[in-house]
PDB file of C-alpha atoms in Angstrom:
ATOM      1  CA  UNK A 224     -19.521 -57.740  41.379  1.00 49.00           C
ATOM      2  CA  UNK A 225     -19.718 -54.331  39.723  1.00 46.00           C
ATOM      3  CA  UNK A 226     -18.267 -55.802  36.514  1.00 49.00           C
ATOM      4  CA  UNK A 227     -20.916 -58.525  36.449  1.00 43.00           C
ATOM      5  CA  UNK A 228     -23.664 -55.924  36.875  1.00 38.00           C
ATOM      6  CA  UNK A 229     -22.249 -53.825  34.028  1.00 47.00           C
ATOM      7  CA  UNK A 230     -22.098 -56.864  31.716  1.00 45.00           C
ATOM      8  CA  UNK A 231     -25.689 -57.784  32.582  1.00 40.00           C
ATOM      9  CA  UNK A 232     -26.836 -54.210  31.913  1.00 39.00           C
ATOM     10  CA  UNK A 233     -25.104 -54.172  28.505  1.00 47.00           C
ATOM     11  CA  UNK A 234     -26.671 -57.500  27.559  1.00 49.00           C
ATOM     12  CA  UNK A 235     -30.085 -56.266  28.665  1.00 42.00           C
ATOM     13  CA  UNK A 236     -29.714 -53.079  26.587  1.00 44.00           C
ATOM     14  CA  UNK A 237     -28.606 -55.090  23.550  1.00 46.00           C
ATOM     15  CA  UNK A 238     -31.585 -57.430  23.914  1.00 47.00           C
ATOM     16  CA  UNK A 239     -33.939 -54.446  24.289  1.00 43.00           C
ATOM     17  CA  UNK A 240     -32.485 -52.805  21.159  1.00 45.00           C
ATOM     18  CA  UNK A 241     -32.792 -56.057  19.190  1.00 52.00           C
ATOM     19  CA  UNK A 242     -36.393 -56.535  20.376  1.00 54.00           C
ATOM     20  CA  UNK A 243     -37.220 -52.948  19.364  1.00 52.00           C
ATOM     21  CA  UNK A 244     -35.593 -53.447  15.963  1.00 53.00           C
ATOM     22  CA  UNK A 245     -37.533 -56.663  15.398  1.00 59.00           C
ATOM     23  CA  UNK A 246     -40.815 -54.991  16.388  1.00 57.00           C
ATOM     24  CA  UNK A 247     -40.149 -52.115  13.971  1.00 49.00           C
ATOM     25  CA  UNK A 248     -39.215 -54.495  11.147  1.00 55.00           C
ATOM     26  CA  UNK A 249     -42.420 -56.457  11.690  1.00 62.00           C
ATOM     27  CA  UNK A 250     -44.528 -53.281  11.703  1.00 57.00           C
ATOM     28  CA  UNK A 251     -42.966 -52.160   8.397  1.00 53.00           C
ATOM     29  CA  UNK A 252     -43.278 -55.595   6.878  1.00 62.00           C
ATOM     30  CA  UNK A 253     -39.568 -55.791   6.012  1.00 53.00           C
ATOM     31  CA  UNK A 254     -37.978 -59.114   5.175  1.00 59.00           C
ATOM     32  CA  UNK A 255     -34.386 -60.172   5.878  1.00 64.00           C
ATOM     33  CA  UNK A 256     -33.367 -59.610   2.232  1.00 65.00           C
ATOM     34  CA  UNK A 257     -34.794 -56.058   2.414  1.00 57.00           C
ATOM     35  CA  UNK A 258     -32.596 -55.324   5.435  1.00 56.00           C
ATOM     36  CA  UNK A 259     -29.517 -56.645   3.571  1.00 63.00           C
ATOM     37  CA  UNK A 260     -30.308 -54.489   0.534  1.00 60.00           C
ATOM     38  CA  UNK A 261     -30.617 -51.360   2.699  1.00 54.00           C
ATOM     39  CA  UNK A 262     -27.303 -52.139   4.380  1.00 57.00           C
ATOM     40  CA  UNK A 263     -25.598 -52.501   0.969  1.00 57.00           C
ATOM     41  CA  UNK A 264     -27.033 -49.172  -0.214  1.00 53.00           C
ATOM     42  CA  UNK A 265     -25.820 -47.464   2.973  1.00 54.00           C
ATOM     43  CA  UNK A 266     -22.330 -48.905   2.475  1.00 55.00           C
ATOM     44  CA  UNK A 267     -22.207 -47.641  -1.114  1.00 56.00           C
ATOM     45  CA  UNK A 268     -23.419 -44.222   0.015  1.00 52.00           C
ATOM     46  CA  UNK A 269     -20.664 -44.018   2.598  1.00 50.00           C
ATOM     47  CA  UNK A 270     -18.051 -44.988  -0.006  1.00 55.00           C
ATOM     48  CA  UNK A 271     -19.333 -42.348  -2.467  1.00 50.00           C
ATOM     49  CA  UNK A 272     -19.413 -39.715   0.268  1.00 51.00           C
ATOM     50  CA  UNK A 273     -15.822 -40.570   1.216  1.00 51.00           C
ATOM     51  CA  UNK A 274     -14.715 -40.346  -2.439  1.00 51.00           C
ATOM     52  CA  UNK A 275     -16.379 -36.970  -3.031  1.00 52.00           C
ATOM     53  CA  UNK A 276     -15.096 -35.664   0.298  1.00 51.00           C
ATOM     54  CA  UNK A 277     -11.555 -36.743  -0.544  1.00 52.00           C
ATOM     55  CA  UNK A 278     -11.783 -35.145  -3.999  1.00 48.00           C
ATOM     56  CA  UNK A 279     -13.068 -31.876  -2.522  1.00 45.00           C
ATOM     57  CA  UNK A 280     -10.254 -31.871   0.037  1.00 46.00           C
ATOM     58  CA  UNK A 281      -7.692 -32.493  -2.726  1.00 46.00           C
ATOM     59  CA  UNK A 282      -9.060 -29.657  -4.869  1.00 42.00           C
ATOM     60  CA  UNK A 283      -9.006 -27.327  -1.870  1.00 43.00           C
ATOM     61  CA  UNK A 284      -5.371 -28.263  -1.163  1.00 43.00           C
ATOM     62  CA  UNK A 285      -4.368 -27.515  -4.757  1.00 43.00           C
ATOM     63  CA  UNK A 286      -6.270 -24.219  -4.819  1.00 46.00           C
ATOM     64  CA  UNK A 287      -4.868 -22.826  -1.554  1.00 44.00           C
ATOM     65  CA  UNK A 288      -1.569 -21.582  -3.088  1.00 45.00           C
ATOM     66  CA  UNK A 289      -3.540 -19.787  -5.829  1.00 43.00           C
ATOM     67  CA  UNK A 290      -6.013 -18.151  -3.464  1.00 41.00           C
ATOM     68  CA  UNK A 291      -3.686 -17.023  -0.658  1.00 42.00           C
ATOM     69  CA  UNK A 292      -1.924 -14.265  -2.676  1.00 43.00           C
ATOM     70  CA  UNK A 293      -5.310 -12.558  -2.942  1.00 39.00           C
ATOM     71  CA  UNK A 294      -5.153 -11.740   0.765  1.00 37.00           C
ATOM     72  CA  UNK A 295      -1.985  -9.667   0.340  1.00 45.00           C
ATOM     73  CA  UNK A 296      -1.961  -5.879   0.113  1.00 49.00           C
ATOM     74  CA  UNK A 297      -1.238  -5.949  -3.621  1.00 49.00           C
ATOM     75  CA  UNK A 298      -2.680  -9.028  -5.259  1.00 51.00           C
ATOM     76  CA  UNK A 299      -0.699 -10.248  -8.254  1.00 56.00           C
ATOM     77  CA  UNK A 300      -3.037 -12.964  -9.566  1.00 59.00           C
ATOM     78  CA  UNK A 301      -1.925 -15.769 -11.825  1.00 63.00           C
ATOM     79  CA  UNK A 302      -3.176 -14.877 -15.302  1.00 71.00           C
ATOM     80  CA  UNK A 303      -1.162 -16.677 -18.007  1.00 75.00           C
ATOM     81  CA  UNK A 304       0.319 -14.426 -20.686  1.00 77.00           C
ATOM     82  CA  UNK A 305      -1.334 -14.769 -24.080  1.00 83.00           C
ATOM     83  CA  UNK A 306       0.710 -15.712 -27.140  1.00 88.00           C
ATOM     84  CA  UNK A 307       0.396 -12.116 -28.364  1.00 92.00           C
ATOM     85  CA  UNK A 308       1.719 -10.766 -25.067  1.00 92.00           C
ATOM     86  CA  UNK A 309       4.698 -13.130 -25.159  1.00 93.00           C
ATOM     87  CA  UNK A 310       5.408 -12.051 -28.747  1.00 95.00           C
ATOM     88  CA  UNK A 311       5.273  -8.373 -27.777  1.00 96.00           C
ATOM     89  CA  UNK A 312       7.596  -8.941 -24.816  1.00 96.00           C
ATOM     90  CA  UNK A 313      10.086 -10.650 -27.122  1.00 95.00           C
ATOM     91  CA  UNK A 314       9.848  -7.681 -29.479  1.00 96.00           C
ATOM     92  CA  UNK A 315      10.633  -5.397 -26.538  1.00 96.00           C
ATOM     93  CA  UNK A 316      13.603  -7.556 -25.567  1.00 96.00           C
ATOM     94  CA  UNK A 317      15.219  -6.770 -28.942  1.00 95.00           C
ATOM     95  CA  UNK A 318      15.982  -3.334 -27.453  1.00 96.00           C
ATOM     96  CA  UNK A 319      17.564  -4.913 -24.341  1.00 96.00           C
ATOM     97  CA  UNK A 320      21.134  -5.977 -23.628  1.00 95.00           C
ATOM     98  CA  UNK A 321      21.502  -9.779 -23.594  1.00 94.00           C
ATOM     99  CA  UNK A 322      24.692  -9.514 -21.546  1.00 95.00           C
ATOM    100  CA  UNK A 323      22.620  -8.258 -18.579  1.00 96.00           C
ATOM    101  CA  UNK A 324      20.503 -10.534 -16.418  1.00 97.00           C
ATOM    102  CA  UNK A 325      16.733 -10.578 -16.857  1.00 98.00           C
ATOM    103  CA  UNK A 326      14.148 -10.801 -14.076  1.00 98.00           C
ATOM    104  CA  UNK A 327      10.461 -11.599 -14.562  1.00 97.00           C
ATOM    105  CA  UNK A 328       8.477 -10.389 -11.543  1.00 95.00           C
ATOM    106  CA  UNK A 329       5.486 -12.619 -10.847  1.00 91.00           C
ATOM    107  CA  UNK A 330       6.730 -15.223 -13.310  1.00 92.00           C
ATOM    108  CA  UNK A 331       3.653 -17.466 -13.075  1.00 91.00           C
ATOM    109  CA  UNK A 332       4.133 -20.636 -15.108  1.00 92.00           C
ATOM    110  CA  UNK A 333       7.512 -19.418 -16.358  1.00 94.00           C
ATOM    111  CA  UNK A 334       6.638 -18.892 -20.021  1.00 94.00           C
ATOM    112  CA  UNK A 335       8.213 -15.407 -20.260  1.00 95.00           C
ATOM    113  CA  UNK A 336      11.429 -16.497 -18.520  1.00 96.00           C
ATOM    114  CA  UNK A 337      11.685 -19.579 -20.715  1.00 96.00           C
ATOM    115  CA  UNK A 338      10.987 -17.594 -23.902  1.00 95.00           C
ATOM    116  CA  UNK A 339      13.675 -15.057 -22.927  1.00 96.00           C
ATOM    117  CA  UNK A 340      16.141 -17.850 -22.137  1.00 96.00           C
ATOM    118  CA  UNK A 341      15.594 -19.225 -25.638  1.00 95.00           C
ATOM    119  CA  UNK A 342      16.582 -15.781 -26.961  1.00 94.00           C
ATOM    120  CA  UNK A 343      19.887 -15.948 -25.108  1.00 94.00           C
ATOM    121  CA  UNK A 344      19.043 -14.023 -21.914  1.00 96.00           C
ATOM    122  CA  UNK A 345      20.289 -15.147 -18.511  1.00 96.00           C
ATOM    123  CA  UNK A 346      16.783 -15.265 -17.075  1.00 97.00           C
ATOM    124  CA  UNK A 347      15.328 -15.566 -13.571  1.00 97.00           C
ATOM    125  CA  UNK A 348      11.763 -15.501 -12.304  1.00 97.00           C
ATOM    126  CA  UNK A 349      10.326 -14.745  -8.872  1.00 96.00           C
ATOM    127  CA  UNK A 350       6.910 -15.999  -7.858  1.00 94.00           C
ATOM    128  CA  UNK A 351       4.984 -16.377  -4.571  1.00 91.00           C
ATOM    129  CA  UNK A 352       3.073 -19.473  -5.616  1.00 93.00           C
ATOM    130  CA  UNK A 353       5.086 -22.570  -4.684  1.00 94.00           C
ATOM    131  CA  UNK A 354       3.217 -24.795  -7.137  1.00 94.00           C
ATOM    132  CA  UNK A 355       4.017 -22.450 -10.044  1.00 94.00           C
ATOM    133  CA  UNK A 356       7.672 -22.166  -9.006  1.00 96.00           C
ATOM    134  CA  UNK A 357       8.126 -25.941  -9.157  1.00 96.00           C
ATOM    135  CA  UNK A 358       6.144 -26.174 -12.383  1.00 95.00           C
ATOM    136  CA  UNK A 359       8.367 -23.494 -13.955  1.00 96.00           C
ATOM    137  CA  UNK A 360      11.523 -25.307 -12.852  1.00 96.00           C
ATOM    138  CA  UNK A 361      10.199 -28.492 -14.400  1.00 96.00           C
ATOM    139  CA  UNK A 362       9.385 -26.685 -17.679  1.00 95.00           C
ATOM    140  CA  UNK A 363      12.890 -25.189 -17.851  1.00 96.00           C
ATOM    141  CA  UNK A 364      14.456 -28.579 -17.175  1.00 94.00           C
ATOM    142  CA  UNK A 365      12.245 -30.255 -19.765  1.00 94.00           C
ATOM    143  CA  UNK A 366      13.291 -27.670 -22.373  1.00 93.00           C
ATOM    144  CA  UNK A 367      16.980 -27.967 -21.500  1.00 94.00           C
ATOM    145  CA  UNK A 368      17.249 -24.329 -20.348  1.00 94.00           C
ATOM    146  CA  UNK A 369      19.185 -22.852 -17.424  1.00 90.00           C
ATOM    147  CA  UNK A 370      16.442 -20.435 -16.369  1.00 95.00           C
ATOM    148  CA  UNK A 371      16.040 -20.111 -12.602  1.00 96.00           C
ATOM    149  CA  UNK A 372      12.919 -19.649 -10.510  1.00 97.00           C
ATOM    150  CA  UNK A 373      12.646 -18.536  -6.891  1.00 96.00           C
ATOM    151  CA  UNK A 374       9.801 -18.294  -4.377  1.00 96.00           C
ATOM    152  CA  UNK A 375      10.176 -14.671  -3.298  1.00 93.00           C
ATOM    153  CA  UNK A 376       8.116 -11.663  -2.248  1.00 92.00           C
ATOM    154  CA  UNK A 377       8.840  -8.978  -4.854  1.00 90.00           C
ATOM    155  CA  UNK A 378       8.680  -6.188  -2.237  1.00 92.00           C
ATOM    156  CA  UNK A 379      11.509  -7.799  -0.284  1.00 93.00           C
ATOM    157  CA  UNK A 380      13.544  -8.857  -3.321  1.00 95.00           C
ATOM    158  CA  UNK A 381      16.554  -6.808  -4.461  1.00 95.00           C
ATOM    159  CA  UNK A 382      16.195  -6.050  -8.185  1.00 95.00           C
ATOM    160  CA  UNK A 383      19.481  -4.133  -8.492  1.00 95.00           C
ATOM    161  CA  UNK A 384      21.550  -7.013 -10.001  1.00 96.00           C
ATOM    162  CA  UNK A 385      19.270  -7.119 -13.046  1.00 97.00           C
ATOM    163  CA  UNK A 386      19.631  -5.008 -16.182  1.00 97.00           C
ATOM    164  CA  UNK A 387      16.318  -6.144 -17.672  1.00 98.00           C
ATOM    165  CA  UNK A 388      12.991  -6.338 -15.826  1.00 97.00           C
ATOM    166  CA  UNK A 389       9.660  -7.757 -17.019  1.00 97.00           C
ATOM    167  CA  UNK A 390       6.509  -7.186 -14.983  1.00 94.00           C
ATOM    168  CA  UNK A 391       2.914  -8.311 -15.556  1.00 88.00           C
ATOM    169  CA  UNK A 392       1.351  -6.134 -12.861  1.00 85.00           C
ATOM    170  CA  UNK A 393      -2.029  -4.896 -11.738  1.00 87.00           C
ATOM    171  CA  UNK A 394      -2.953  -1.230 -11.846  1.00 88.00           C
ATOM    172  CA  UNK A 395      -2.884  -0.491  -8.101  1.00 90.00           C
ATOM    173  CA  UNK A 396       0.663  -1.813  -7.672  1.00 90.00           C
ATOM    174  CA  UNK A 397       2.369   0.020 -10.546  1.00 93.00           C
ATOM    175  CA  UNK A 398       3.017   3.274  -8.626  1.00 94.00           C
ATOM    176  CA  UNK A 399       4.726   1.659  -5.594  1.00 94.00           C
ATOM    177  CA  UNK A 400       6.567  -0.668  -7.968  1.00 93.00           C
ATOM    178  CA  UNK A 401       7.851   2.350  -9.908  1.00 95.00           C
ATOM    179  CA  UNK A 402       9.150   3.814  -6.640  1.00 95.00           C
ATOM    180  CA  UNK A 403      10.934   0.543  -5.868  1.00 95.00           C
ATOM    181  CA  UNK A 404      12.551   0.544  -9.325  1.00 95.00           C
ATOM    182  CA  UNK A 405      13.664   4.164  -8.922  1.00 93.00           C
ATOM    183  CA  UNK A 406      15.362   3.297  -5.613  1.00 94.00           C
ATOM    184  CA  UNK A 407      17.013   0.030  -6.638  1.00 95.00           C
ATOM    185  CA  UNK A 408      17.738  -0.154 -10.356  1.00 96.00           C
ATOM    186  CA  UNK A 409      20.988   1.102 -11.824  1.00 94.00           C
ATOM    187  CA  UNK A 410      21.014   3.649 -14.606  1.00 94.00           C
ATOM    188  CA  UNK A 411      20.324   2.147 -18.025  1.00 95.00           C
ATOM    189  CA  UNK A 412      18.142  -0.725 -16.767  1.00 97.00           C
ATOM    190  CA  UNK A 413      15.334  -1.626 -19.171  1.00 98.00           C
ATOM    191  CA  UNK A 414      11.830  -2.322 -17.867  1.00 97.00           C
ATOM    192  CA  UNK A 415       9.067  -4.010 -19.865  1.00 97.00           C
ATOM    193  CA  UNK A 416       5.656  -3.429 -18.282  1.00 96.00           C
ATOM    194  CA  UNK A 417       2.757  -5.561 -19.486  1.00 92.00           C
ATOM    195  CA  UNK A 418      -1.006  -4.941 -19.200  1.00 88.00           C
ATOM    196  CA  UNK A 419      -0.530  -1.701 -17.215  1.00 92.00           C
ATOM    197  CA  UNK A 420       2.084   1.057 -17.731  1.00 95.00           C
ATOM    198  CA  UNK A 421       4.192   2.687 -15.037  1.00 95.00           C
ATOM    199  CA  UNK A 422       2.330   5.903 -14.092  1.00 94.00           C
ATOM    200  CA  UNK A 423       5.141   8.493 -14.171  1.00 94.00           C
ATOM    201  CA  UNK A 424       7.944   7.186 -16.362  1.00 94.00           C
ATOM    202  CA  UNK A 425       7.765   7.888 -20.092  1.00 95.00           C
ATOM    203  CA  UNK A 426       8.106   4.795 -22.281  1.00 96.00           C
ATOM    204  CA  UNK A 427      10.714   4.778 -25.026  1.00 96.00           C
ATOM    205  CA  UNK A 428       8.667   2.251 -27.007  1.00 96.00           C
ATOM    206  CA  UNK A 429       5.062   0.991 -26.943  1.00 96.00           C
ATOM    207  CA  UNK A 430       4.420  -2.342 -28.616  1.00 96.00           C
ATOM    208  CA  UNK A 431       0.935  -3.651 -29.367  1.00 93.00           C
ATOM    209  CA  UNK A 432      -2.346  -2.293 -28.079  1.00 90.00           C
ATOM    210  CA  UNK A 433      -5.118  -3.024 -25.615  1.00 89.00           C
ATOM    211  CA  UNK A 434      -4.594  -5.844 -23.149  1.00 87.00           C
ATOM    212  CA  UNK A 435      -1.638  -7.140 -25.179  1.00 91.00           C
ATOM    213  CA  UNK A 436       0.276  -3.835 -25.066  1.00 93.00           C
ATOM    214  CA  UNK A 437       3.747  -3.653 -23.508  1.00 95.00           C
ATOM    215  CA  UNK A 438       5.692  -0.524 -22.560  1.00 96.00           C
ATOM    216  CA  UNK A 439       9.473  -0.349 -22.662  1.00 97.00           C
ATOM    217  CA  UNK A 440      11.219   2.018 -20.224  1.00 97.00           C
ATOM    218  CA  UNK A 441      14.808   2.915 -19.485  1.00 96.00           C
ATOM    219  CA  UNK A 442      15.735   4.034 -15.964  1.00 90.00           C
TER     220      UNK A 442
END
């Protein structure tokens, strides 16, 4: 009995809604073809909204790995090295021993590691951004090079096995990074600092000027 009552109530509500809709349509003077046109427009609007929403979600997903490092104590943002900076690094590497392994800290898209590998260095890169790590691996593979890339936090990574270090740092991290190098690196290790110098060590060579300058140090 209760089920029958519920069905009757639903039917009554549906009839009331239809009667109300018909009354409103008559008051507005809308024809059946007008209603169909409005329904089509609404459907297209929903499709466009879904497309834009999906695109925005996709962009957000791609951007997350680039934005998250900014919430760390020392932000090492992804700023691709210019051609002049790469050239100056390669000039600095002429003073380095190719028999010793090379590490690029914050390797980004891998261009420094790949350029060093072309010059005969056994080169590795560490990078926090997963997307850039996989991109760098792909670039090395595409160029037929044996360069390696790892997703690592530089503050937890042991630099002691490397005889050559390249770092594109930011100013506020250079002092603690210098302390890390002093603790870990073996005597004779070469360091190439780009964009910002190490605050206390004296460079043995300075190559270039301005934003493209690189400083070569020996521990």
